[in-house]
Amino acid sequence: MLELGYTFKNAALLTQAFTHKSYTFEQKLGDGASNERLEFLGDAVLELCISDLLFTLHPKLPEGKLTEKRASLVCEACLAQLARGLNLGAYLRMGNGEEQTGGREKGSLLSDALEAVLGAVYLDGGYDAAQALITRLFMPLAKKATLQRDNKTALQEILQKKSGTTAKYVLLDQSGPSHARTFVSQVTHEGRVLGKGTGHSKKEAEQNAAEAALKGGLV
């Protein structure tokens, strides 16, 4: 895969990273064959590498600003943008249902796939290989003086200033087949409902709930 700039010793890891659960469902391969476990690992590797990168790049920034920058870099929108730049959508293995509903362009699937790829690189080449790839991908964004905040971070900052307490996100509902789930999340603060959101992933639903809270003027 030339776009990635990394050569796998174990190509099976990369194949799994591109395998959406809708494909394993239709092919009856079992949940363990999908990219979800690699996504879990890649998410943790990404957060550590981005923290390391920002800590070195911005030696005078306080913790709060570093946290804000990290959140803007690891959010779904940013990951999906990078995944599109790498043309990851063309390599995804997905079920017919996802294919027919534009799965190759869905931000949630693309961001999850990128995290899975990072998890696969970590397993295949170790931390140094993952760090090198993440640094190359994220350095242009990390160097920017200002980064677009995600909705959850923006909401959190407002609530922290007003009350010093955090928002809570609750999954209200999930429906649809395993390969095409729809999630509904609700954000509350000190017992008060601020907003609700729907998405094709829990992350997307929470982001949309935070956006509803910000737009609704309840904070």
mmCIF file of C-alpha atoms in Angstrom:
data_model
loop_
_atom_site.group_PDB
_atom_site.id
_atom_site.type_symbol
_atom_site.label_atom_id
_atom_site.label_comp_id
_atom_site.label_asym_id
_atom_site.label_seq_id
_atom_site.Cartn_x
_atom_site.Cartn_y
_atom_site.Cartn_z
ATOM 1 C CA MET A 1 0.000 0.000 0.000
ATOM 2 C CA LEU A 2 2.049 2.941 -1.323
ATOM 3 C CA GLU A 3 -0.089 5.665 0.244
ATOM 4 C CA LEU A 4 0.727 4.466 3.759
ATOM 5 C CA GLY A 5 4.499 4.460 3.402
ATOM 6 C CA TYR A 6 4.966 1.382 5.569
ATOM 7 C CA THR A 7 5.645 -2.207 4.464
ATOM 8 C CA PHE A 8 4.078 -4.930 6.592
ATOM 9 C CA LYS A 9 5.993 -8.052 7.490
ATOM 10 C CA ASN A 10 2.680 -9.713 8.371
ATOM 11 C CA ALA A 11 0.253 -8.726 5.607
ATOM 12 C CA ALA A 12 -2.613 -10.465 7.425
ATOM 13 C CA LEU A 13 -2.616 -7.653 9.985
ATOM 14 C CA LEU A 14 -3.265 -5.067 7.292
ATOM 15 C CA THR A 15 -6.033 -7.196 5.798
ATOM 16 C CA GLN A 16 -7.718 -7.425 9.180
ATOM 17 C CA ALA A 17 -7.348 -3.670 9.693
ATOM 18 C CA PHE A 18 -9.408 -3.128 6.546
ATOM 19 C CA THR A 19 -12.092 -5.684 7.444
ATOM 20 C CA HIS A 20 -15.312 -4.093 8.677
ATOM 21 C CA LYS A 21 -17.638 -6.116 10.867
ATOM 22 C CA SER A 22 -20.309 -6.051 8.143
ATOM 23 C CA TYR A 23 -17.984 -8.186 5.993
ATOM 24 C CA THR A 24 -17.286 -10.715 8.752
ATOM 25 C CA PHE A 25 -21.033 -10.879 9.448
ATOM 26 C CA GLU A 26 -21.929 -11.667 5.843
ATOM 27 C CA GLN A 27 -19.028 -14.084 5.413
ATOM 28 C CA LYS A 28 -19.730 -15.712 8.804
ATOM 29 C CA LEU A 29 -16.111 -15.243 9.894
ATOM 30 C CA GLY A 30 -16.830 -14.353 13.510
ATOM 31 C CA ASP A 31 -16.360 -11.063 15.353
ATOM 32 C CA GLY A 32 -12.676 -11.692 15.985
ATOM 33 C CA ALA A 33 -11.903 -11.375 12.273
ATOM 34 C CA SER A 34 -13.033 -7.743 12.049
ATOM 35 C CA ASN A 35 -10.886 -4.674 12.670
ATOM 36 C CA GLU A 36 -12.530 -3.743 15.977
ATOM 37 C CA ARG A 37 -9.783 -5.118 18.232
ATOM 38 C CA LEU A 38 -7.098 -3.422 16.152
ATOM 39 C CA GLU A 39 -9.115 -0.204 16.325
ATOM 40 C CA PHE A 40 -9.148 -0.470 20.129
ATOM 41 C CA LEU A 41 -5.376 -0.866 20.201
ATOM 42 C CA GLY A 42 -4.761 1.810 17.579
ATOM 43 C CA ASP A 43 -6.832 4.334 19.497
ATOM 44 C CA ALA A 44 -4.560 3.937 22.528
ATOM 45 C CA VAL A 45 -1.369 4.035 20.447
ATOM 46 C CA LEU A 46 -2.571 7.148 18.639
ATOM 47 C CA GLU A 47 -3.355 8.999 21.857
ATOM 48 C CA LEU A 48 0.064 8.200 23.324
ATOM 49 C CA CYS A 49 1.955 9.172 20.175
ATOM 50 C CA ILE A 50 0.012 12.410 19.736
ATOM 51 C CA SER A 51 0.586 13.275 23.407
ATOM 52 C CA ASP A 52 4.305 12.652 22.931
ATOM 53 C CA LEU A 53 4.361 14.717 19.742
ATOM 54 C CA LEU A 54 2.538 17.696 21.229
ATOM 55 C CA PHE A 55 4.552 17.576 24.457
ATOM 56 C CA THR A 56 7.757 17.908 22.424
ATOM 57 C CA LEU A 57 6.420 20.337 19.832
ATOM 58 C CA HIS A 58 4.903 22.790 22.329
ATOM 59 C CA PRO A 59 7.202 22.859 25.405
ATOM 60 C CA LYS A 60 5.522 25.924 26.922
ATOM 61 C CA LEU A 61 1.868 24.998 26.493
ATOM 62 C CA PRO A 62 -0.033 24.153 29.717
ATOM 63 C CA GLU A 63 -1.869 20.878 30.170
ATOM 64 C CA GLY A 64 -5.267 22.288 29.240
ATOM 65 C CA LYS A 65 -4.075 23.590 25.871
ATOM 66 C CA LEU A 66 -2.232 20.359 25.114
ATOM 67 C CA THR A 67 -5.401 18.414 25.908
ATOM 68 C CA GLU A 68 -7.414 20.682 23.606
ATOM 69 C CA LYS A 69 -4.977 20.226 20.727
ATOM 70 C CA ARG A 70 -4.863 16.459 21.229
ATOM 71 C CA ALA A 71 -8.660 16.224 21.211
ATOM 72 C CA SER A 72 -8.832 18.160 17.941
ATOM 73 C CA LEU A 73 -6.282 15.848 16.326
ATOM 74 C CA VAL A 74 -7.759 12.502 17.382
ATOM 75 C CA CYS A 75 -11.412 13.389 16.702
ATOM 76 C CA GLU A 76 -13.406 11.491 14.093
ATOM 77 C CA ALA A 77 -13.464 14.351 11.582
ATOM 78 C CA CYS A 78 -9.675 14.722 11.578
ATOM 79 C CA LEU A 79 -9.055 10.979 11.334
ATOM 80 C CA ALA A 80 -11.556 10.620 8.499
ATOM 81 C CA GLN A 81 -9.870 13.474 6.622
ATOM 82 C CA LEU A 82 -6.480 11.789 6.915
ATOM 83 C CA ALA A 83 -7.981 8.430 5.924
ATOM 84 C CA ARG A 84 -9.407 9.974 2.751
ATOM 85 C CA GLY A 85 -6.000 11.422 1.961
ATOM 86 C CA LEU A 86 -4.541 7.925 2.246
ATOM 87 C CA ASN A 87 -7.366 6.524 0.100
ATOM 88 C CA LEU A 88 -8.184 3.978 2.816
ATOM 89 C CA GLY A 89 -11.793 3.693 1.676
ATOM 90 C CA ALA A 90 -10.729 1.907 -1.493
ATOM 91 C CA TYR A 91 -9.170 -0.906 0.549
ATOM 92 C CA LEU A 92 -12.020 -1.560 2.995
ATOM 93 C CA ARG A 93 -13.660 -4.966 3.005
ATOM 94 C CA MET A 94 -17.324 -4.484 3.872
ATOM 95 C CA GLY A 95 -20.664 -6.138 3.457
ATOM 96 C CA ASN A 96 -23.061 -5.408 0.617
ATOM 97 C CA GLY A 97 -25.292 -3.310 2.846
ATOM 98 C CA GLU A 98 -22.492 -0.967 3.818
ATOM 99 C CA GLU A 99 -21.239 -0.863 0.251
ATOM 100 C CA GLN A 100 -24.622 0.173 -1.084
ATOM 101 C CA THR A 101 -25.057 2.934 1.525
ATOM 102 C CA GLY A 102 -21.732 4.606 0.773
ATOM 103 C CA GLY A 103 -19.705 2.967 3.513
ATOM 104 C CA ARG A 104 -16.402 3.777 1.829
ATOM 105 C CA GLU A 105 -17.041 7.473 2.433
ATOM 106 C CA LYS A 106 -18.510 7.291 5.948
ATOM 107 C CA GLY A 107 -16.436 9.263 8.409
ATOM 108 C CA SER A 108 -17.017 6.779 11.215
ATOM 109 C CA LEU A 109 -15.821 3.791 9.155
ATOM 110 C CA LEU A 110 -12.811 5.661 7.795
ATOM 111 C CA SER A 111 -11.676 6.943 11.183
ATOM 112 C CA ASP A 112 -12.081 3.483 12.706
ATOM 113 C CA ALA A 113 -10.108 1.962 9.833
ATOM 114 C CA LEU A 114 -7.249 4.420 10.300
ATOM 115 C CA GLU A 115 -7.065 3.588 14.012
ATOM 116 C CA ALA A 116 -7.086 -0.110 13.120
ATOM 117 C CA VAL A 117 -4.233 0.416 10.658
ATOM 118 C CA LEU A 118 -2.225 2.208 13.339
ATOM 119 C CA GLY A 119 -2.866 -0.692 15.700
ATOM 120 C CA ALA A 120 -1.697 -3.096 13.004
ATOM 121 C CA VAL A 121 1.489 -1.079 12.408
ATOM 122 C CA TYR A 122 2.189 -1.131 16.147
ATOM 123 C CA LEU A 123 1.833 -4.920 16.295
ATOM 124 C CA ASP A 124 3.864 -5.431 13.134
ATOM 125 C CA GLY A 125 6.696 -2.953 13.671
ATOM 126 C CA GLY A 126 6.505 -1.823 17.281
ATOM 127 C CA TYR A 127 6.061 1.578 18.880
ATOM 128 C CA ASP A 128 8.818 3.284 16.863
ATOM 129 C CA ALA A 129 7.177 2.343 13.555
ATOM 130 C CA ALA A 130 3.767 3.529 14.740
ATOM 131 C CA GLN A 131 5.232 6.749 16.113
ATOM 132 C CA ALA A 132 7.064 7.480 12.851
ATOM 133 C CA LEU A 133 3.903 7.002 10.801
ATOM 134 C CA ILE A 134 1.722 9.036 13.169
ATOM 135 C CA THR A 135 4.276 11.846 13.295
ATOM 136 C CA ARG A 136 4.411 11.991 9.495
ATOM 137 C CA LEU A 137 0.626 12.039 9.180
ATOM 138 C CA PHE A 138 -0.164 14.461 11.981
ATOM 139 C CA MET A 139 2.809 16.829 12.084
ATOM 140 C CA PRO A 140 1.337 19.363 9.608
ATOM 141 C CA LEU A 141 -1.808 19.640 11.737
ATOM 142 C CA ALA A 142 0.054 19.599 15.038
ATOM 143 C CA LYS A 143 2.175 22.569 13.971
ATOM 144 C CA LYS A 144 -0.827 24.786 13.351
ATOM 145 C CA ALA A 145 -1.248 27.545 15.902
ATOM 146 C CA THR A 146 -4.985 27.028 16.126
ATOM 147 C CA LEU A 147 -6.918 23.817 15.567
ATOM 148 C CA GLN A 148 -10.625 23.310 15.174
ATOM 149 C CA ARG A 149 -12.057 21.967 18.400
ATOM 150 C CA ASP A 150 -14.484 19.090 18.383
ATOM 151 C CA ASN A 151 -17.945 19.643 19.841
ATOM 152 C CA LYS A 152 -17.333 17.580 22.993
ATOM 153 C CA THR A 153 -14.205 19.570 23.840
ATOM 154 C CA ALA A 154 -15.941 22.901 23.199
ATOM 155 C CA LEU A 155 -18.875 21.911 25.417
ATOM 156 C CA GLN A 156 -16.570 20.647 28.128
ATOM 157 C CA GLU A 157 -14.663 23.920 28.273
ATOM 158 C CA ILE A 158 -17.867 25.918 28.720
ATOM 159 C CA LEU A 159 -19.144 23.651 31.489
ATOM 160 C CA GLN A 160 -15.797 23.643 33.287
ATOM 161 C CA LYS A 161 -15.744 27.438 33.389
ATOM 162 C CA LYS A 162 -19.328 27.657 34.617
ATOM 163 C CA SER A 163 -19.432 24.910 37.219
ATOM 164 C CA GLY A 164 -16.179 22.964 37.298
ATOM 165 C CA THR A 165 -18.049 19.725 36.629
ATOM 166 C CA THR A 166 -18.073 17.550 33.531
ATOM 167 C CA ALA A 167 -20.746 16.468 31.104
ATOM 168 C CA LYS A 168 -21.997 12.890 31.024
ATOM 169 C CA TYR A 169 -22.882 10.943 27.898
ATOM 170 C CA VAL A 170 -25.459 8.166 27.983
ATOM 171 C CA LEU A 171 -26.252 5.742 25.182
ATOM 172 C CA LEU A 172 -30.045 5.826 24.887
ATOM 173 C CA ASP A 173 -30.580 3.411 22.035
ATOM 174 C CA GLN A 174 -28.922 1.383 19.312
ATOM 175 C CA SER A 175 -30.788 -0.205 16.455
ATOM 176 C CA GLY A 176 -30.273 -1.879 13.114
ATOM 177 C CA PRO A 177 -28.197 -4.905 12.104
ATOM 178 C CA SER A 178 -24.659 -5.264 13.452
ATOM 179 C CA HIS A 179 -23.122 -3.990 10.216
ATOM 180 C CA ALA A 180 -25.323 -0.868 10.056
ATOM 181 C CA ARG A 181 -26.015 0.251 13.612
ATOM 182 C CA THR A 182 -27.627 3.572 14.515
ATOM 183 C CA PHE A 183 -26.769 4.999 17.935
ATOM 184 C CA VAL A 184 -28.623 7.630 19.963
ATOM 185 C CA SER A 185 -26.738 9.399 22.751
ATOM 186 C CA GLN A 186 -27.724 12.031 25.283
ATOM 187 C CA VAL A 187 -25.512 14.532 27.067
ATOM 188 C CA THR A 188 -26.418 15.713 30.552
ATOM 189 C CA HIS A 189 -24.900 18.087 33.077
ATOM 190 C CA GLU A 190 -25.779 18.019 36.764
ATOM 191 C CA GLY A 191 -28.943 16.073 35.998
ATOM 192 C CA ARG A 192 -30.107 18.353 33.185
ATOM 193 C CA VAL A 193 -30.450 17.116 29.605
ATOM 194 C CA LEU A 194 -28.494 19.379 27.252
ATOM 195 C CA GLY A 195 -28.864 17.598 23.938
ATOM 196 C CA LYS A 196 -29.367 14.392 21.990
ATOM 197 C CA GLY A 197 -27.572 13.104 18.913
ATOM 198 C CA THR A 198 -27.717 10.266 16.416
ATOM 199 C CA GLY A 199 -24.861 8.659 14.507
ATOM 200 C CA HIS A 200 -23.478 5.496 12.948
ATOM 201 C CA SER A 201 -21.021 5.140 15.852
ATOM 202 C CA LYS A 202 -21.095 5.998 19.553
ATOM 203 C CA LYS A 203 -18.450 8.674 18.965
ATOM 204 C CA GLU A 204 -20.501 10.302 16.205
ATOM 205 C CA ALA A 205 -23.686 10.219 18.299
ATOM 206 C CA GLU A 206 -21.903 11.848 21.259
ATOM 207 C CA GLN A 207 -20.387 14.539 19.026
ATOM 208 C CA ASN A 208 -23.822 15.299 17.591
ATOM 209 C CA ALA A 209 -25.340 15.424 21.074
ATOM 210 C CA ALA A 210 -22.686 17.950 22.127
ATOM 211 C CA GLU A 211 -23.348 19.962 18.962
ATOM 212 C CA ALA A 212 -27.077 20.012 19.779
ATOM 213 C CA ALA A 213 -26.268 21.291 23.264
ATOM 214 C CA LEU A 214 -24.069 24.065 21.907
ATOM 215 C CA LYS A 215 -26.609 25.126 19.287
ATOM 216 C CA GLY A 216 -29.549 24.850 21.665
ATOM 217 C CA GLY A 217 -28.209 27.485 24.027
ATOM 218 C CA LEU A 218 -28.771 25.309 27.094
ATOM 219 C CA VAL A 219 -25.228 25.835 28.361
#
